[in-house]
Short mmCIF file of C-alpha atoms in Angstrom, two decimals:
data_model
loop_
_atom_site.label_atom_id
_atom_site.label_comp_id
_atom_site.label_asym_id
_atom_site.label_seq_id
_atom_site.Cartn_x
_atom_site.Cartn_y
_atom_site.Cartn_z
CA MET A 76 71.18 -24.96 37.51
CA SER A 77 72.03 -23.92 33.99
CA PRO A 78 69.66 -21.72 32.96
CA THR A 79 68.74 -23.91 29.56
CA SER A 80 68.01 -27.30 32.49
CA SER A 81 66.03 -24.69 34.40
CA LEU A 82 63.69 -24.26 31.31
CA HIS A 83 62.68 -27.91 30.74
CA GLN A 84 62.43 -28.80 34.65
CA ARG A 85 58.81 -29.39 36.35
CA SER A 86 58.08 -27.39 38.83
CA LEU A 87 59.04 -28.32 42.48
CA HIS A 88 56.48 -27.65 43.80
CA LYS A 89 52.96 -29.58 43.76
CA PRO A 90 50.02 -27.84 42.41
CA TYR A 91 47.11 -30.05 42.40
CA HIS A 92 48.41 -31.44 45.91
CA SER A 93 47.72 -27.93 47.39
CA LEU A 94 44.36 -27.37 45.38
CA TYR A 95 42.41 -30.59 45.52
CA HIS A 96 42.17 -33.74 48.01
CA LYS A 97 45.26 -36.32 47.13
CA SER A 98 42.21 -37.40 45.14
CA SER A 99 43.11 -35.28 43.35
CA THR A 100 46.57 -37.08 42.45
CA HIS A 101 45.09 -39.04 40.27
CA VAL A 102 43.72 -36.04 37.23
CA LYS A 103 45.68 -36.01 34.00
CA PRO A 104 47.60 -32.48 34.03
CA TYR A 105 45.97 -32.87 30.34
CA THR A 106 42.35 -32.23 31.73
CA THR A 107 43.03 -28.22 32.55
CA LEU A 108 43.68 -28.52 28.16
CA ILE A 109 40.45 -29.92 27.81
CA PHE A 110 37.87 -27.98 30.13
CA ASN A 111 39.89 -25.20 29.24
CA ARG A 112 38.47 -25.98 25.44
CA ILE A 113 34.91 -27.16 26.28
CA THR A 114 34.81 -23.41 28.21
CA PHE A 115 36.04 -21.75 25.28
CA LEU A 116 33.84 -23.12 23.01
CA ILE A 117 30.88 -22.37 25.66
CA LEU A 118 32.09 -18.88 25.46
CA LEU A 119 32.18 -18.36 21.89
CA THR A 120 28.84 -20.50 21.26
CA LEU A 121 27.17 -17.45 23.83
CA ILE A 122 28.73 -14.98 21.63
CA ILE A 123 27.95 -16.55 18.73
CA ILE A 124 23.53 -16.71 20.21
CA LEU A 125 23.81 -13.71 21.09
CA GLY A 126 24.90 -11.51 18.21
CA VAL A 127 22.61 -13.49 16.14
CA LEU A 128 19.83 -12.98 19.05
CA SER A 129 21.01 -8.39 19.43
CA PRO A 130 18.45 -7.17 17.18
CA TRP A 131 15.35 -8.58 18.85
CA ILE A 132 16.26 -8.30 22.69
CA GLY A 133 16.44 -4.61 22.86
CA ASP A 134 12.79 -5.01 21.75
CA ARG A 135 11.32 -7.43 24.98
CA SER A 136 7.66 -7.16 22.84
CA THR A 137 8.76 -8.41 19.85
CA PHE A 138 11.39 -10.91 21.75
CA PHE A 139 8.65 -13.29 23.73
CA SER A 140 5.87 -12.66 21.70
CA ASN A 141 5.05 -15.67 21.62
CA SER A 142 4.47 -16.16 24.75
CA ARG A 143 2.66 -12.38 25.22
CA VAL A 144 -0.39 -13.80 22.82
CA SER A 145 -0.17 -17.03 24.63
CA TYR A 146 -1.19 -15.24 28.21
CA GLU A 147 -3.33 -12.77 26.45
CA GLN A 148 -5.75 -15.31 24.86
CA ALA A 149 -5.91 -17.13 27.86
CA LYS A 150 -7.04 -14.42 29.86
CA TRP A 151 -9.45 -13.97 27.66
CA ARG A 152 -10.88 -16.69 27.63
CA ARG A 153 -11.14 -16.42 32.00
CA TYR A 154 -13.35 -12.94 30.67
CA THR A 155 -17.01 -14.03 32.28
CA LEU A 156 -20.00 -12.06 30.64
CA PRO A 157 -19.77 -9.80 34.23
CA GLU A 158 -16.62 -8.65 34.41
CA ALA A 159 -17.37 -7.83 30.47
CA VAL A 160 -20.59 -5.83 30.87
CA SER A 161 -19.16 -4.01 34.41
CA TYR A 162 -15.83 -2.51 32.51
CA VAL A 163 -17.81 -1.12 28.95
CA ALA A 164 -20.89 -0.02 31.51
CA LYS A 165 -17.97 2.19 33.90
CA ASN A 166 -19.22 5.46 33.52
CA GLY A 167 -23.26 4.89 33.72
CA SER A 168 -25.33 1.86 33.66
CA THR A 169 -25.79 1.09 29.41
CA VAL A 170 -24.20 -1.71 27.80
CA ILE A 171 -24.25 -1.72 23.43
CA VAL A 172 -24.46 -5.03 22.72
CA CYS A 173 -24.08 -7.33 19.10
CA ALA A 174 -23.45 -10.57 18.38
CA VAL A 175 -20.48 -11.29 16.01
CA SER A 176 -19.13 -14.28 14.66
CA GLN A 177 -15.62 -14.24 12.28
CA PRO A 178 -17.31 -13.52 8.59
CA TYR A 179 -19.18 -10.78 9.98
CA LEU A 180 -16.52 -8.50 11.36
CA PRO A 181 -16.62 -6.08 8.46
CA PHE A 182 -20.12 -5.50 9.28
CA LEU A 183 -19.01 -4.60 13.22
CA ASN A 184 -16.28 -2.32 12.05
CA ASN A 185 -18.43 -0.54 9.71
CA TRP A 186 -21.20 -0.19 12.31
CA LEU A 187 -18.25 0.88 14.97
CA ILE A 188 -17.99 4.09 13.49
CA SER A 189 -21.02 5.06 12.88
CA ILE A 190 -21.61 4.42 17.07
CA VAL A 191 -17.89 6.28 17.66
CA ARG A 192 -19.37 9.46 14.80
CA GLN A 193 -22.21 9.68 18.16
CA ASN A 194 -19.86 9.43 20.73
CA HIS A 195 -21.37 6.43 22.37
CA HIS A 196 -18.84 3.31 21.64
CA ASP A 197 -17.36 2.98 25.50
CA LYS A 198 -20.50 1.33 26.26
CA VAL A 199 -20.25 -1.17 23.25
CA LEU A 200 -19.33 -4.96 24.28
CA VAL A 201 -18.70 -7.68 21.63
CA ILE A 202 -20.44 -11.07 22.77
CA ALA A 203 -17.49 -13.79 20.13
CA GLU A 204 -19.15 -15.89 18.58
CA ASP A 205 -16.02 -18.09 17.77
CA TYR A 206 -12.48 -17.62 19.33
CA ALA A 207 -10.92 -15.74 16.84
CA THR A 208 -13.56 -13.00 16.85
CA LEU A 209 -12.60 -12.08 20.71
CA ASP A 210 -8.81 -12.15 19.74
CA ILE A 211 -9.31 -9.74 17.97
CA VAL A 212 -11.76 -7.83 18.50
CA ASN A 213 -9.90 -8.21 22.51
CA GLY A 214 -6.32 -7.78 20.35
CA LYS A 215 -7.24 -4.31 18.73
CA TRP A 216 -9.96 -3.37 21.36
CA PRO A 217 -9.07 -5.00 25.13
CA GLY A 218 -11.59 -5.35 27.61
CA HIS A 219 -14.46 -4.85 24.66
CA ALA A 220 -15.34 -8.42 23.77
CA VAL A 221 -15.98 -11.95 25.61
CA LEU A 222 -16.98 -15.40 24.29
CA ILE A 223 -20.01 -17.11 26.67
CA PRO A 224 -19.64 -20.53 26.74
CA PRO A 225 -20.05 -22.30 24.69
CA ALA A 226 -18.82 -21.04 21.16
CA PRO A 227 -21.10 -21.80 18.89
CA ASP A 228 -19.53 -23.82 15.43
CA ALA A 229 -19.82 -20.14 13.17
CA GLN A 230 -16.54 -20.28 11.58
CA VAL A 231 -18.61 -18.87 8.05
CA ALA A 232 -21.37 -16.95 6.91
CA HIS A 233 -24.50 -18.76 7.64
CA LYS A 234 -27.62 -17.97 5.76
CA PHE A 235 -30.31 -16.05 6.41
CA GLY A 236 -33.15 -19.46 7.27
CA SER A 237 -30.59 -21.86 7.22
CA GLN A 238 -29.92 -23.83 11.16
CA GLY A 239 -25.80 -21.90 11.88
CA PHE A 240 -28.41 -19.11 11.11
CA PHE A 241 -30.54 -20.46 13.68
CA ASN A 242 -28.13 -21.36 16.77
CA PHE A 243 -26.21 -18.31 16.07
CA THR A 244 -29.29 -16.08 17.27
CA SER A 245 -31.39 -18.14 18.98
CA ARG A 246 -28.26 -17.35 21.61
CA ARG A 247 -29.43 -13.41 21.94
CA PRO A 248 -32.59 -13.60 24.37
CA ARG A 249 -30.18 -14.87 27.38
CA HIS A 250 -27.17 -12.68 26.97
CA LEU A 251 -29.44 -10.40 26.86
CA LEU A 252 -31.64 -11.98 30.52
CA GLN A 253 -28.90 -12.28 32.50
CA ILE A 254 -27.20 -8.29 31.69
CA LEU A 255 -30.60 -7.54 32.51
CA GLU A 256 -30.26 -10.12 35.19
CA LEU A 257 -26.93 -8.02 35.85
CA GLY A 258 -29.06 -4.75 36.76
CA TYR A 259 -27.95 -2.66 33.63
CA SER A 260 -30.30 -0.96 30.94
CA VAL A 261 -29.21 -3.59 27.35
CA MET A 262 -28.73 -1.93 23.85
CA TYR A 263 -29.21 -4.32 21.00
CA ASN A 264 -28.42 -4.05 17.81
CA ASP A 265 -27.48 -6.66 14.34
CA VAL A 266 -24.33 -4.82 12.77
CA ASP A 267 -25.15 -4.86 8.88
CA MET A 268 -27.25 -1.53 10.53
CA VAL A 269 -25.73 2.15 10.63
CA TRP A 270 -26.30 4.70 13.40
CA LEU A 271 -27.64 7.89 11.58
CA ALA A 272 -27.81 9.84 14.62
CA ASP A 273 -27.92 9.80 18.10
CA PRO A 274 -31.44 7.63 19.34
CA PHE A 275 -31.20 7.46 22.92
CA PRO A 276 -32.54 11.09 22.72
CA TYR A 277 -35.57 8.29 22.01
CA PHE A 278 -35.74 6.27 24.12
CA LYS A 279 -38.45 7.91 26.31
CA GLY A 280 -39.91 7.50 29.70
CA LYS A 281 -39.23 3.97 31.71
CA HIS A 282 -41.11 1.77 29.44
CA ASP A 283 -39.78 -2.22 29.83
CA VAL A 284 -38.93 -3.13 26.03
CA TYR A 285 -37.99 -0.56 23.11
CA PHE A 286 -38.67 -1.22 18.96
CA MET A 287 -39.25 -0.93 15.89
CA ASP A 288 -41.93 -2.12 13.87
CA ASP A 289 -41.20 -4.47 10.53
CA MET A 290 -43.07 -4.13 8.06
CA THR A 291 -42.63 -2.15 5.29
CA ALA A 292 -45.79 0.02 5.10
CA VAL A 293 -45.99 3.93 5.84
CA LYS A 294 -46.86 5.22 9.46
CA PRO A 295 -47.82 8.24 10.18
CA LEU A 296 -45.48 10.42 11.68
CA ASP A 297 -47.70 10.82 14.70
CA HIS A 298 -48.45 6.86 14.57
CA PRO A 299 -48.79 5.30 17.95
CA ASN A 300 -45.85 3.92 20.54
CA VAL A 301 -47.81 0.72 20.94
CA LEU A 302 -47.84 -2.51 19.98
CA PRO A 303 -48.33 -2.80 16.57
CA PRO A 304 -52.29 -5.20 15.58
CA PRO A 305 -51.09 -8.94 15.10
CA GLY A 306 -50.36 -9.99 10.88
CA LYS A 307 -52.30 -12.89 8.92
CA LYS A 308 -49.85 -15.29 10.71
CA GLY A 309 -52.10 -13.98 13.88
CA ARG A 310 -48.99 -12.29 15.29
CA THR A 311 -46.52 -8.49 14.89
CA TYR A 312 -43.56 -7.63 13.12
CA ILE A 313 -41.69 -6.84 15.25
CA CYS A 314 -37.68 -6.51 14.73
CA SER A 315 -36.00 -8.49 16.59
CA CYS A 316 -32.57 -6.89 15.38
CA MET A 317 -32.60 -3.19 17.93
CA ILE A 318 -34.50 -3.44 20.68
CA TYR A 319 -33.47 -1.29 23.50
CA MET A 320 -34.02 -2.26 27.64
CA HIS A 321 -34.49 -1.28 31.25
CA PRO A 322 -33.79 -3.84 34.01
CA THR A 323 -36.98 -4.36 35.20
CA PRO A 324 -39.01 -7.38 35.82
CA GLY A 325 -40.92 -6.87 33.07
CA ALA A 326 -37.82 -6.98 30.39
CA LYS A 327 -36.93 -10.01 32.04
CA LEU A 328 -39.94 -11.72 31.51
CA VAL A 329 -40.40 -10.88 27.90
CA MET A 330 -36.73 -12.13 27.66
CA LYS A 331 -38.06 -15.85 29.47
CA LYS A 332 -40.66 -16.13 27.12
CA TRP A 333 -38.40 -15.80 24.09
CA ILE A 334 -35.95 -17.91 25.28
CA GLU A 335 -39.24 -19.93 25.66
CA GLU A 336 -40.62 -19.84 22.49
CA LEU A 337 -37.69 -20.75 21.18
CA GLU A 338 -37.65 -23.85 22.60
CA THR A 339 -40.87 -24.71 21.85
CA GLN A 340 -40.17 -23.82 18.32
CA PRO A 341 -36.82 -25.09 16.87
CA TRP A 342 -35.46 -24.77 13.66
CA SER A 343 -36.00 -27.93 11.17
CA ARG A 344 -35.51 -28.47 7.57
CA ALA A 345 -39.70 -28.16 7.29
CA LYS A 346 -40.00 -24.55 8.87
CA LYS A 347 -35.99 -23.12 9.01
CA ALA A 348 -37.20 -21.05 12.33
CA ASN A 349 -35.42 -17.56 13.32
CA ASP A 350 -35.12 -15.91 16.13
CA GLN A 351 -37.40 -12.98 15.15
CA PRO A 352 -41.26 -15.21 15.08
CA GLY A 353 -40.53 -16.44 18.78
CA PHE A 354 -39.72 -12.53 19.75
CA ASN A 355 -42.93 -11.31 18.29
CA TRP A 356 -44.55 -14.32 20.35
CA ALA A 357 -42.32 -13.23 23.55
CA LEU A 358 -44.55 -10.12 22.39
CA ASN A 359 -47.71 -10.57 22.13
CA LYS A 360 -47.65 -13.18 24.75
CA THR A 361 -46.67 -10.59 27.57
CA ALA A 362 -48.59 -8.05 26.42
CA ASP A 363 -50.81 -6.85 28.93
CA GLN A 364 -48.12 -7.62 31.58
CA VAL A 365 -45.03 -5.45 30.12
CA ASP A 366 -45.07 -1.86 29.26
CA LEU A 367 -43.90 -1.83 25.48
CA TYR A 368 -43.07 1.03 23.99
CA LEU A 369 -42.75 1.25 19.19
CA LEU A 370 -40.71 3.65 18.33
CA PRO A 371 -40.88 6.13 15.33
CA GLN A 372 -41.05 4.65 12.19
CA ALA A 373 -39.50 7.71 11.04
CA ALA A 374 -36.68 7.11 12.93
CA PHE A 375 -35.77 3.31 12.14
CA PRO A 376 -36.93 2.52 9.29
CA THR A 377 -36.80 -1.24 8.11
CA GLY A 378 -34.54 -1.70 5.30
CA GLY A 379 -37.84 -2.42 3.14
CA LEU A 380 -38.42 1.37 3.81
CA TYR A 381 -35.34 3.06 3.78
CA PHE A 382 -33.78 1.16 0.84
CA LYS A 383 -37.23 0.90 -1.21
CA ASN A 384 -39.26 3.62 -1.08
CA LYS A 385 -37.49 7.04 -2.20
CA THR A 386 -40.43 9.18 -1.75
CA TRP A 387 -40.44 8.60 1.99
CA VAL A 388 -36.25 8.61 1.99
CA LYS A 389 -37.24 12.81 0.76
CA GLU A 390 -39.97 13.06 2.20
CA THR A 391 -38.57 11.94 5.75
CA LYS A 392 -35.27 13.54 5.83
CA GLY A 393 -33.52 14.61 8.47
CA LYS A 394 -35.32 12.01 10.55
CA HIS A 395 -33.73 8.26 9.88
CA VAL A 396 -31.64 7.83 13.04
CA ILE A 397 -30.47 3.54 12.65
CA VAL A 398 -30.80 2.09 9.61
CA HIS A 399 -31.23 -1.44 8.93
CA ASN A 400 -29.16 -2.94 5.81
CA ASN A 401 -31.75 -6.00 5.81
CA TYR A 402 -33.85 -7.08 2.90
CA ILE A 403 -31.94 -8.22 1.70
CA VAL A 404 -29.32 -11.89 2.14
CA GLY A 405 -25.87 -11.93 1.45
CA PHE A 406 -22.75 -10.76 1.77
CA GLU A 407 -21.65 -9.07 -1.66
CA LYS A 408 -25.29 -8.21 -1.47
CA LYS A 409 -25.24 -6.19 1.73
CA ILE A 410 -21.65 -3.95 0.79
CA LYS A 411 -23.13 -3.30 -2.43
CA ARG A 412 -26.52 -1.40 -1.59
CA PHE A 413 -24.33 0.05 2.09
CA HIS A 414 -22.02 1.18 -0.58
CA ASP A 415 -25.34 2.42 -2.85
CA TYR A 416 -25.84 4.84 -0.29
CA ASN A 417 -22.35 5.82 0.83
CA LEU A 418 -22.97 4.05 4.00
CA TRP A 419 -20.02 1.61 2.97
CA LEU A 420 -17.16 3.57 6.16
CA VAL A 421 -15.03 0.62 6.84
CA ASP A 422 -13.17 1.39 3.60
CA ASP A 423 -12.89 5.03 3.56
CA HIS A 424 -12.64 5.49 7.19
CA ALA A 425 -11.54 2.40 9.43
CA SER A 426 -8.71 4.92 10.93
CA GLU A 427 -11.49 5.85 13.16
CA SER A 428 -12.48 2.62 14.56
CA PRO A 429 -11.56 1.22 17.13
CA LEU A 430 -9.97 -1.92 15.56
CA GLY A 431 -8.56 0.47 13.36
CA LYS A 432 -8.38 -1.50 9.88
CA LEU A 433 -8.49 -5.57 9.39
CA GLU A 434 -6.62 -6.95 6.83
#
C-alpha cells in the first residue's frame, strides 16, 4: 500500500463497535464532534461565570448574605420571651425592659448609652413592637430583642393621647406580668429617659413594686416612701414610665389589676386614654394588699420638675439618677431639650452603644 493511499484510507478497526453495543452502529461519525463542541461551550460558560463571581466567592458571608439574612430573620421570629429573658438574665435574676417601635430607635440608642455607662446593659431586653425593630436590634446585638405576637401596627410614631399610643402602651403590663411569672425581677423604662447614675442601690429591701411620682410639686428630701394621697381625680399621679418589681404575688396582683383597668377603660375619641391612669388605679385599689415603695424625688425626678425648675436642680445637684424627658410632646422637641441639657448622647457617643450608629 502506498503512503499516499494510507493517509486517506479509513482505519481497518471499528472503534464504534468496540465501544458501544450494536445499536450504536447507527450513530453518525459527526456526533462526537457535536458533543465536543457542547462540552467546550459548557466549560467556557463555567469559566466565564467563575471569573465574574470570583471576587465574592472568597467572602462566603457576602456570597450567601441573602440566604443568611433570611435565616436570621426567621430565627428571631421564633425567639420567645422565656428564651430572651433567660438569655439576658444569665448572670442574675433581673431584667431591664423597654418597649420600642422603629421610630423610637434613636431614643433607644440614647438610653442604652447611658445604661452602658452604669454597666447594666447586659440586662437589657428590648421588646420590639414591630419586625423592623426586631431585625435591627438583633442584627446588631443578637438576643437582646424579642417580639411578642401579635405585633401592633406601629410603623409611625404615635402621638401621646392617640389610639395608636394607647394600643402601644397598653401591652406593657402583660409583658411585665409574663416576666414576673417566669420568676425574674424586672425594671421597666421608657426610652426617653437617661441614666445619670446607677439606680439599683435605690431599690432597697424586698418591696413588691417601686415607682416614681410624676408630680412637679417639690417634696422634702426625706419625704416618706409611701404611695402619695390621691389627687383631684381621685387617684395618684405615679409615672408608669419607670417601674421596678420583684416576682412576688403582690407585684403580680398590681399587673393583673392594671390589665383589668385598661380593659374597662379603653381608648375613645372622647377620653383619649393612656395606660398611666390605669396603673394608678391599680396601685390605689391594691395598696392595702401590696408592699409599695415611692422612690426619692431627688433621684428620680419627673421632666416637669427637672427641666423646668432650675432652682430645685441646683439645690439637688449630684442626687439625680434617672431623668425622664416628659411633660413635652414631639420627637423634635424632646431631642432639642436633651440637646439643651447635654443629654442627647447619640450624636457624639454612638460607639458606646451596643447598637452603634443607626442610619
